[in-house]
Amino acid sequence: MRSDANTELAGHSGSLVSISIVSHRHGELLPGLFKDIERFCKDVEVLLTLNVPEDLPLAGEDFRFPLRIRRNAAPTGFGANHNAAFRQASGSHFCVLNPDLRLDANPFPALIDALARDQAGVVAPKIVNSQGQVENNARRFPTLSVVLRKALTGTQPHDYDIAGEPLHPDWVAGMFMLFRSEVFRGIGGFDERYFLYYEDVDLCLRLRRRGHAAMLEPRAVARHDARRTSHRDARHLLWHARSLARFLYLRSFVRD
């Protein structure tokens, strides 16, 4: 655990799936997601990181699953937060989950089965928005030409047809990723040199180089309404550009 963080414990761990959620003043979204987890999911623990100060409309004793709340003294990046949560996790599987997701069923049995069946390094569910349209959470590794085309056109077509069959895309988005804990530990978790953006792409590339493919299992579904902050915030645009440059460099010159 980082020395600049204060951890609050509620309940007892020992769960099959450890779910890591990071909140950036997303507190109003958490009760809905937590109620979904409590209603549909069994054998889970939730590791909640408050990356910035906020008052929560909930408490650990409000839910039947074990809940650990970690309050950062200073904000840290996406990868650093989830890596810190993993060091507290007790599950055989580790899940990275966005706070703005909702569940209408338990996604974990199908995802865990997919990991066991295909020996993938990471698996994600199909993501749909509130209108039921499929989100673009399975993509090919970015290249400079693809990024420039997206910047000029403002669009990003789906790289894969997400239908009824499992896919093995280049990478799956960090809004919902499930790993076997031993695999996440073996790869060293997220690269914390990325403060925000491309941590998921980088991790999937490193997994592939070690023989662990990414996978999308359409039998599992979660709902998400994308918040594209990087499109309207200069600071997020800068983080995005820096992370892209780092990834393109590492993909070109680093092979291990």
mmCIF file with all atom_site columns, C-alpha atoms in Angstrom, residues 64-205:
data_model
loop_
_atom_site.group_PDB
_atom_site.id
_atom_site.type_symbol
_atom_site.label_atom_id
_atom_site.label_alt_id
_atom_site.label_comp_id
_atom_site.label_asym_id
_atom_site.label_entity_id
_atom_site.label_seq_id
_atom_site.pdbx_PDB_ins_code
_atom_site.Cartn_x
_atom_site.Cartn_y
_atom_site.Cartn_z
_atom_site.occupancy
_atom_site.B_iso_or_equiv
_atom_site.pdbx_formal_charge
_atom_site.auth_seq_id
_atom_site.auth_comp_id
_atom_site.auth_asym_id
_atom_site.auth_atom_id
_atom_site.pdbx_PDB_model_num
ATOM 1   C CA . ARG A 1 64  ? -23.279 -7.720  1.677   1.00 0.00 ? 64  ARG A CA 1
ATOM 2   C CA . PHE A 1 65  ? -20.025 -8.012  -0.254  1.00 0.00 ? 65  PHE A CA 1
ATOM 3   C CA . PRO A 1 66  ? -16.700 -6.972  1.342   1.00 0.00 ? 66  PRO A CA 1
ATOM 4   C CA . LEU A 1 67  ? -15.845 -3.358  0.521   1.00 0.00 ? 67  LEU A CA 1
ATOM 5   C CA . ARG A 1 68  ? -12.454 -1.715  0.982   1.00 0.00 ? 68  ARG A CA 1
ATOM 6   C CA . ILE A 1 69  ? -12.226 2.038   0.553   1.00 0.00 ? 69  ILE A CA 1
ATOM 7   C CA . ARG A 1 70  ? -8.861  3.628   -0.106  1.00 0.00 ? 70  ARG A CA 1
ATOM 8   C CA . ARG A 1 71  ? -8.488  7.422   0.004   1.00 0.00 ? 71  ARG A CA 1
ATOM 9   C CA . ASN A 1 72  ? -5.481  8.891   -1.813  1.00 0.00 ? 72  ASN A CA 1
ATOM 10  C CA . ALA A 1 73  ? -3.684  11.799  -0.181  1.00 0.00 ? 73  ALA A CA 1
ATOM 11  C CA . ALA A 1 74  ? -2.813  13.006  -3.694  1.00 0.00 ? 74  ALA A CA 1
ATOM 12  C CA . PRO A 1 75  ? -4.166  11.927  -7.095  1.00 0.00 ? 75  PRO A CA 1
ATOM 13  C CA . THR A 1 76  ? -2.322  9.177   -8.927  1.00 0.00 ? 76  THR A CA 1
ATOM 14  C CA . GLY A 1 77  ? -2.729  7.720   -12.411 1.00 0.00 ? 77  GLY A CA 1
ATOM 15  C CA . PHE A 1 78  ? -5.056  5.014   -13.698 1.00 0.00 ? 78  PHE A CA 1
ATOM 16  C CA . GLY A 1 79  ? -2.449  2.283   -13.624 1.00 0.00 ? 79  GLY A CA 1
ATOM 17  C CA . ALA A 1 80  ? -0.997  3.229   -10.242 1.00 0.00 ? 80  ALA A CA 1
ATOM 18  C CA . ASN A 1 81  ? -4.445  3.181   -8.647  1.00 0.00 ? 81  ASN A CA 1
ATOM 19  C CA . HIS A 1 82  ? -5.387  -0.240  -9.977  1.00 0.00 ? 82  HIS A CA 1
ATOM 20  C CA . ASN A 1 83  ? -1.958  -1.667  -9.194  1.00 0.00 ? 83  ASN A CA 1
ATOM 21  C CA . ALA A 1 84  ? -2.313  -0.467  -5.598  1.00 0.00 ? 84  ALA A CA 1
ATOM 22  C CA . ALA A 1 85  ? -5.754  -2.067  -5.400  1.00 0.00 ? 85  ALA A CA 1
ATOM 23  C CA . PHE A 1 86  ? -4.338  -5.331  -6.739  1.00 0.00 ? 86  PHE A CA 1
ATOM 24  C CA . ARG A 1 87  ? -1.809  -5.416  -3.908  1.00 0.00 ? 87  ARG A CA 1
ATOM 25  C CA . GLN A 1 88  ? -4.792  -5.528  -1.521  1.00 0.00 ? 88  GLN A CA 1
ATOM 26  C CA . ALA A 1 89  ? -6.797  -8.007  -3.582  1.00 0.00 ? 89  ALA A CA 1
ATOM 27  C CA . SER A 1 90  ? -7.428  -11.548 -2.378  1.00 0.00 ? 90  SER A CA 1
ATOM 28  C CA . GLY A 1 91  ? -9.340  -12.986 -5.337  1.00 0.00 ? 91  GLY A CA 1
ATOM 29  C CA . SER A 1 92  ? -8.140  -15.533 -7.858  1.00 0.00 ? 92  SER A CA 1
ATOM 30  C CA . HIS A 1 93  ? -9.366  -13.074 -10.506 1.00 0.00 ? 93  HIS A CA 1
ATOM 31  C CA . PHE A 1 94  ? -8.849  -9.314  -10.703 1.00 0.00 ? 94  PHE A CA 1
ATOM 32  C CA . CYS A 1 95  ? -11.339 -7.008  -12.415 1.00 0.00 ? 95  CYS A CA 1
ATOM 33  C CA . VAL A 1 96  ? -10.802 -3.384  -13.475 1.00 0.00 ? 96  VAL A CA 1
ATOM 34  C CA . LEU A 1 97  ? -14.199 -1.681  -13.639 1.00 0.00 ? 97  LEU A CA 1
ATOM 35  C CA . ASN A 1 98  ? -15.329 1.863   -14.464 1.00 0.00 ? 98  ASN A CA 1
ATOM 36  C CA . PRO A 1 99  ? -17.725 3.519   -11.992 1.00 0.00 ? 99  PRO A CA 1
ATOM 37  C CA . ASP A 1 100 ? -20.097 4.542   -14.803 1.00 0.00 ? 100 ASP A CA 1
ATOM 38  C CA . LEU A 1 101 ? -20.974 0.959   -15.716 1.00 0.00 ? 101 LEU A CA 1
ATOM 39  C CA . ARG A 1 102 ? -24.179 -0.866  -14.828 1.00 0.00 ? 102 ARG A CA 1
ATOM 40  C CA . LEU A 1 103 ? -24.988 -4.580  -14.784 1.00 0.00 ? 103 LEU A CA 1
ATOM 41  C CA . ASP A 1 104 ? -28.223 -6.350  -15.729 1.00 0.00 ? 104 ASP A CA 1
ATOM 42  C CA . ALA A 1 105 ? -26.839 -9.825  -14.990 1.00 0.00 ? 105 ALA A CA 1
ATOM 43  C CA . ASN A 1 106 ? -23.732 -11.440 -13.553 1.00 0.00 ? 106 ASN A CA 1
ATOM 44  C CA . PRO A 1 107 ? -20.988 -11.159 -16.221 1.00 0.00 ? 107 PRO A CA 1
ATOM 45  C CA . PHE A 1 108 ? -18.317 -13.076 -14.310 1.00 0.00 ? 108 PHE A CA 1
ATOM 46  C CA . PRO A 1 109 ? -19.240 -16.744 -14.897 1.00 0.00 ? 109 PRO A CA 1
ATOM 47  C CA . ALA A 1 110 ? -19.029 -16.352 -18.685 1.00 0.00 ? 110 ALA A CA 1
ATOM 48  C CA . LEU A 1 111 ? -15.841 -14.280 -18.446 1.00 0.00 ? 111 LEU A CA 1
ATOM 49  C CA . ILE A 1 112 ? -14.106 -16.683 -16.072 1.00 0.00 ? 112 ILE A CA 1
ATOM 50  C CA . ASP A 1 113 ? -15.139 -19.598 -18.284 1.00 0.00 ? 113 ASP A CA 1
ATOM 51  C CA . ALA A 1 114 ? -13.690 -17.796 -21.312 1.00 0.00 ? 114 ALA A CA 1
ATOM 52  C CA . LEU A 1 115 ? -10.369 -17.234 -19.541 1.00 0.00 ? 115 LEU A CA 1
ATOM 53  C CA . ALA A 1 116 ? -10.171 -20.886 -18.548 1.00 0.00 ? 116 ALA A CA 1
ATOM 54  C CA . ARG A 1 117 ? -11.274 -22.171 -21.950 1.00 0.00 ? 117 ARG A CA 1
ATOM 55  C CA . ASP A 1 118 ? -9.004  -20.072 -24.151 1.00 0.00 ? 118 ASP A CA 1
ATOM 56  C CA . GLN A 1 119 ? -6.173  -19.322 -21.719 1.00 0.00 ? 119 GLN A CA 1
ATOM 57  C CA . ALA A 1 120 ? -6.435  -15.653 -22.668 1.00 0.00 ? 120 ALA A CA 1
ATOM 58  C CA . GLY A 1 121 ? -4.509  -13.058 -20.705 1.00 0.00 ? 121 GLY A CA 1
ATOM 59  C CA . VAL A 1 122 ? -7.443  -10.694 -20.294 1.00 0.00 ? 122 VAL A CA 1
ATOM 60  C CA . VAL A 1 123 ? -11.127 -10.855 -21.182 1.00 0.00 ? 123 VAL A CA 1
ATOM 61  C CA . ALA A 1 124 ? -13.801 -8.176  -21.518 1.00 0.00 ? 124 ALA A CA 1
ATOM 62  C CA . PRO A 1 125 ? -17.587 -8.313  -21.953 1.00 0.00 ? 125 PRO A CA 1
ATOM 63  C CA . LYS A 1 126 ? -19.600 -6.730  -24.706 1.00 0.00 ? 126 LYS A CA 1
ATOM 64  C CA . ILE A 1 127 ? -20.276 -3.099  -23.738 1.00 0.00 ? 127 ILE A CA 1
ATOM 65  C CA . VAL A 1 128 ? -23.503 -1.393  -24.780 1.00 0.00 ? 128 VAL A CA 1
ATOM 66  C CA . ASN A 1 129 ? -24.745 2.134   -24.153 1.00 0.00 ? 129 ASN A CA 1
ATOM 67  C CA . SER A 1 130 ? -28.081 3.043   -22.590 1.00 0.00 ? 130 SER A CA 1
ATOM 68  C CA . GLN A 1 131 ? -29.748 2.712   -26.016 1.00 0.00 ? 131 GLN A CA 1
ATOM 69  C CA . GLY A 1 132 ? -28.406 -0.812  -26.451 1.00 0.00 ? 132 GLY A CA 1
ATOM 70  C CA . GLN A 1 133 ? -25.860 0.159   -29.113 1.00 0.00 ? 133 GLN A CA 1
ATOM 71  C CA . VAL A 1 134 ? -22.565 -1.726  -29.015 1.00 0.00 ? 134 VAL A CA 1
ATOM 72  C CA . GLU A 1 135 ? -19.623 0.332   -27.750 1.00 0.00 ? 135 GLU A CA 1
ATOM 73  C CA . ASN A 1 136 ? -16.171 0.127   -29.333 1.00 0.00 ? 136 ASN A CA 1
ATOM 74  C CA . ASN A 1 137 ? -14.216 -1.617  -26.571 1.00 0.00 ? 137 ASN A CA 1
ATOM 75  C CA . ALA A 1 138 ? -12.295 -4.098  -28.777 1.00 0.00 ? 138 ALA A CA 1
ATOM 76  C CA . ARG A 1 139 ? -9.773  -2.559  -31.138 1.00 0.00 ? 139 ARG A CA 1
ATOM 77  C CA . ARG A 1 140 ? -6.637  -3.041  -33.173 1.00 0.00 ? 140 ARG A CA 1
ATOM 78  C CA . PHE A 1 141 ? -3.372  -1.587  -31.929 1.00 0.00 ? 141 PHE A CA 1
ATOM 79  C CA . PRO A 1 142 ? -3.146  2.073   -32.975 1.00 0.00 ? 142 PRO A CA 1
ATOM 80  C CA . THR A 1 143 ? -0.757  3.280   -35.631 1.00 0.00 ? 143 THR A CA 1
ATOM 81  C CA . LEU A 1 144 ? 0.172   6.857   -36.426 1.00 0.00 ? 144 LEU A CA 1
ATOM 82  C CA . SER A 1 145 ? -1.813  6.782   -39.681 1.00 0.00 ? 145 SER A CA 1
ATOM 83  C CA . VAL A 1 146 ? -4.943  5.518   -37.916 1.00 0.00 ? 146 VAL A CA 1
ATOM 84  C CA . VAL A 1 147 ? -4.627  8.182   -35.214 1.00 0.00 ? 147 VAL A CA 1
ATOM 85  C CA . LEU A 1 148 ? -4.188  10.944  -37.790 1.00 0.00 ? 148 LEU A CA 1
ATOM 86  C CA . ARG A 1 149 ? -7.197  9.722   -39.774 1.00 0.00 ? 149 ARG A CA 1
ATOM 87  C CA . LYS A 1 150 ? -9.303  9.715   -36.624 1.00 0.00 ? 150 LYS A CA 1
ATOM 88  C CA . ALA A 1 151 ? -8.140  13.248  -35.745 1.00 0.00 ? 151 ALA A CA 1
ATOM 89  C CA . LEU A 1 152 ? -9.038  14.503  -39.234 1.00 0.00 ? 152 LEU A CA 1
ATOM 90  C CA . THR A 1 153 ? -12.408 12.780  -39.566 1.00 0.00 ? 153 THR A CA 1
ATOM 91  C CA . GLY A 1 154 ? -13.507 12.776  -35.934 1.00 0.00 ? 154 GLY A CA 1
ATOM 92  C CA . THR A 1 155 ? -14.707 9.187   -36.270 1.00 0.00 ? 155 THR A CA 1
ATOM 93  C CA . GLN A 1 156 ? -13.382 5.775   -35.321 1.00 0.00 ? 156 GLN A CA 1
ATOM 94  C CA . PRO A 1 157 ? -15.139 2.850   -37.033 1.00 0.00 ? 157 PRO A CA 1
ATOM 95  C CA . HIS A 1 158 ? -15.397 -0.425  -35.156 1.00 0.00 ? 158 HIS A CA 1
ATOM 96  C CA . ASP A 1 159 ? -12.390 -2.611  -35.887 1.00 0.00 ? 159 ASP A CA 1
ATOM 97  C CA . TYR A 1 160 ? -14.285 -5.808  -35.080 1.00 0.00 ? 160 TYR A CA 1
ATOM 98  C CA . ASP A 1 161 ? -17.822 -7.079  -35.538 1.00 0.00 ? 161 ASP A CA 1
ATOM 99  C CA . ILE A 1 162 ? -18.955 -7.706  -31.978 1.00 0.00 ? 162 ILE A CA 1
ATOM 100 C CA . ALA A 1 163 ? -21.764 -10.213 -32.401 1.00 0.00 ? 163 ALA A CA 1
ATOM 101 C CA . GLY A 1 164 ? -22.338 -13.587 -30.793 1.00 0.00 ? 164 GLY A CA 1
ATOM 102 C CA . GLU A 1 165 ? -18.949 -15.282 -31.076 1.00 0.00 ? 165 GLU A CA 1
ATOM 103 C CA . PRO A 1 166 ? -15.896 -14.652 -28.880 1.00 0.00 ? 166 PRO A CA 1
ATOM 104 C CA . LEU A 1 167 ? -13.243 -12.405 -30.407 1.00 0.00 ? 167 LEU A CA 1
ATOM 105 C CA . HIS A 1 168 ? -9.499  -12.120 -29.996 1.00 0.00 ? 168 HIS A CA 1
ATOM 106 C CA . PRO A 1 169 ? -8.889  -8.401  -30.640 1.00 0.00 ? 169 PRO A CA 1
ATOM 107 C CA . ASP A 1 170 ? -5.533  -6.678  -30.273 1.00 0.00 ? 170 ASP A CA 1
ATOM 108 C CA . TRP A 1 171 ? -6.707  -4.963  -27.095 1.00 0.00 ? 171 TRP A CA 1
ATOM 109 C CA . VAL A 1 172 ? -9.765  -4.391  -24.930 1.00 0.00 ? 172 VAL A CA 1
ATOM 110 C CA . ALA A 1 173 ? -10.637 -1.132  -23.212 1.00 0.00 ? 173 ALA A CA 1
ATOM 111 C CA . GLY A 1 174 ? -9.857  -0.496  -19.550 1.00 0.00 ? 174 GLY A CA 1
ATOM 112 C CA . MET A 1 175 ? -13.480 0.255   -18.695 1.00 0.00 ? 175 MET A CA 1
ATOM 113 C CA . PHE A 1 176 ? -13.924 -3.479  -17.929 1.00 0.00 ? 176 PHE A CA 1
ATOM 114 C CA . MET A 1 177 ? -11.034 -5.942  -17.912 1.00 0.00 ? 177 MET A CA 1
ATOM 115 C CA . LEU A 1 178 ? -10.859 -9.293  -16.112 1.00 0.00 ? 178 LEU A CA 1
ATOM 116 C CA . PHE A 1 179 ? -7.569  -11.098 -15.453 1.00 0.00 ? 179 PHE A CA 1
ATOM 117 C CA . ARG A 1 180 ? -6.465  -14.202 -13.650 1.00 0.00 ? 180 ARG A CA 1
ATOM 118 C CA . SER A 1 181 ? -4.613  -12.715 -10.721 1.00 0.00 ? 181 SER A CA 1
ATOM 119 C CA . GLU A 1 182 ? -1.514  -14.807 -11.420 1.00 0.00 ? 182 GLU A CA 1
ATOM 120 C CA . VAL A 1 183 ? -1.349  -13.408 -14.957 1.00 0.00 ? 183 VAL A CA 1
ATOM 121 C CA . PHE A 1 184 ? -1.803  -9.795  -13.833 1.00 0.00 ? 184 PHE A CA 1
ATOM 122 C CA . ARG A 1 185 ? 0.913   -10.315 -11.212 1.00 0.00 ? 185 ARG A CA 1
ATOM 123 C CA . GLY A 1 186 ? 3.225   -12.026 -13.683 1.00 0.00 ? 186 GLY A CA 1
ATOM 124 C CA . ILE A 1 187 ? 3.044   -9.176  -16.192 1.00 0.00 ? 187 ILE A CA 1
ATOM 125 C CA . GLY A 1 188 ? 3.728   -6.606  -13.472 1.00 0.00 ? 188 GLY A CA 1
ATOM 126 C CA . GLY A 1 189 ? 0.327   -4.933  -13.732 1.00 0.00 ? 189 GLY A CA 1
ATOM 127 C CA . PHE A 1 190 ? -0.163  -1.652  -15.545 1.00 0.00 ? 190 PHE A CA 1
ATOM 128 C CA . ASP A 1 191 ? 2.833   0.450   -16.585 1.00 0.00 ? 191 ASP A CA 1
ATOM 129 C CA . GLU A 1 192 ? 2.589   3.416   -14.208 1.00 0.00 ? 192 GLU A CA 1
ATOM 130 C CA . ARG A 1 193 ? 4.601   5.646   -16.548 1.00 0.00 ? 193 ARG A CA 1
ATOM 131 C CA . TYR A 1 194 ? 1.283   6.180   -18.342 1.00 0.00 ? 194 TYR A CA 1
ATOM 132 C CA . PHE A 1 195 ? -0.614  8.615   -16.133 1.00 0.00 ? 195 PHE A CA 1
ATOM 133 C CA . LEU A 1 196 ? -3.840  8.313   -18.106 1.00 0.00 ? 196 LEU A CA 1
ATOM 134 C CA . TYR A 1 197 ? -4.762  6.668   -21.437 1.00 0.00 ? 197 TYR A CA 1
ATOM 135 C CA . TYR A 1 198 ? -3.123  3.732   -23.257 1.00 0.00 ? 198 TYR A CA 1
ATOM 136 C CA . GLU A 1 199 ? -2.414  1.750   -20.080 1.00 0.00 ? 199 GLU A CA 1
ATOM 137 C CA . ASP A 1 200 ? -4.895  -0.833  -21.346 1.00 0.00 ? 200 ASP A CA 1
ATOM 138 C CA . VAL A 1 201 ? -3.385  -0.887  -24.843 1.00 0.00 ? 201 VAL A CA 1
ATOM 139 C CA . ASP A 1 202 ? 0.133   -1.252  -23.468 1.00 0.00 ? 202 ASP A CA 1
ATOM 140 C CA . LEU A 1 203 ? -0.856  -4.056  -21.102 1.00 0.00 ? 203 LEU A CA 1
ATOM 141 C CA . CYS A 1 204 ? -2.564  -6.021  -23.875 1.00 0.00 ? 204 CYS A CA 1
ATOM 142 C CA . LEU A 1 205 ? 0.528   -5.632  -26.063 1.00 0.00 ? 205 LEU A CA 1
#
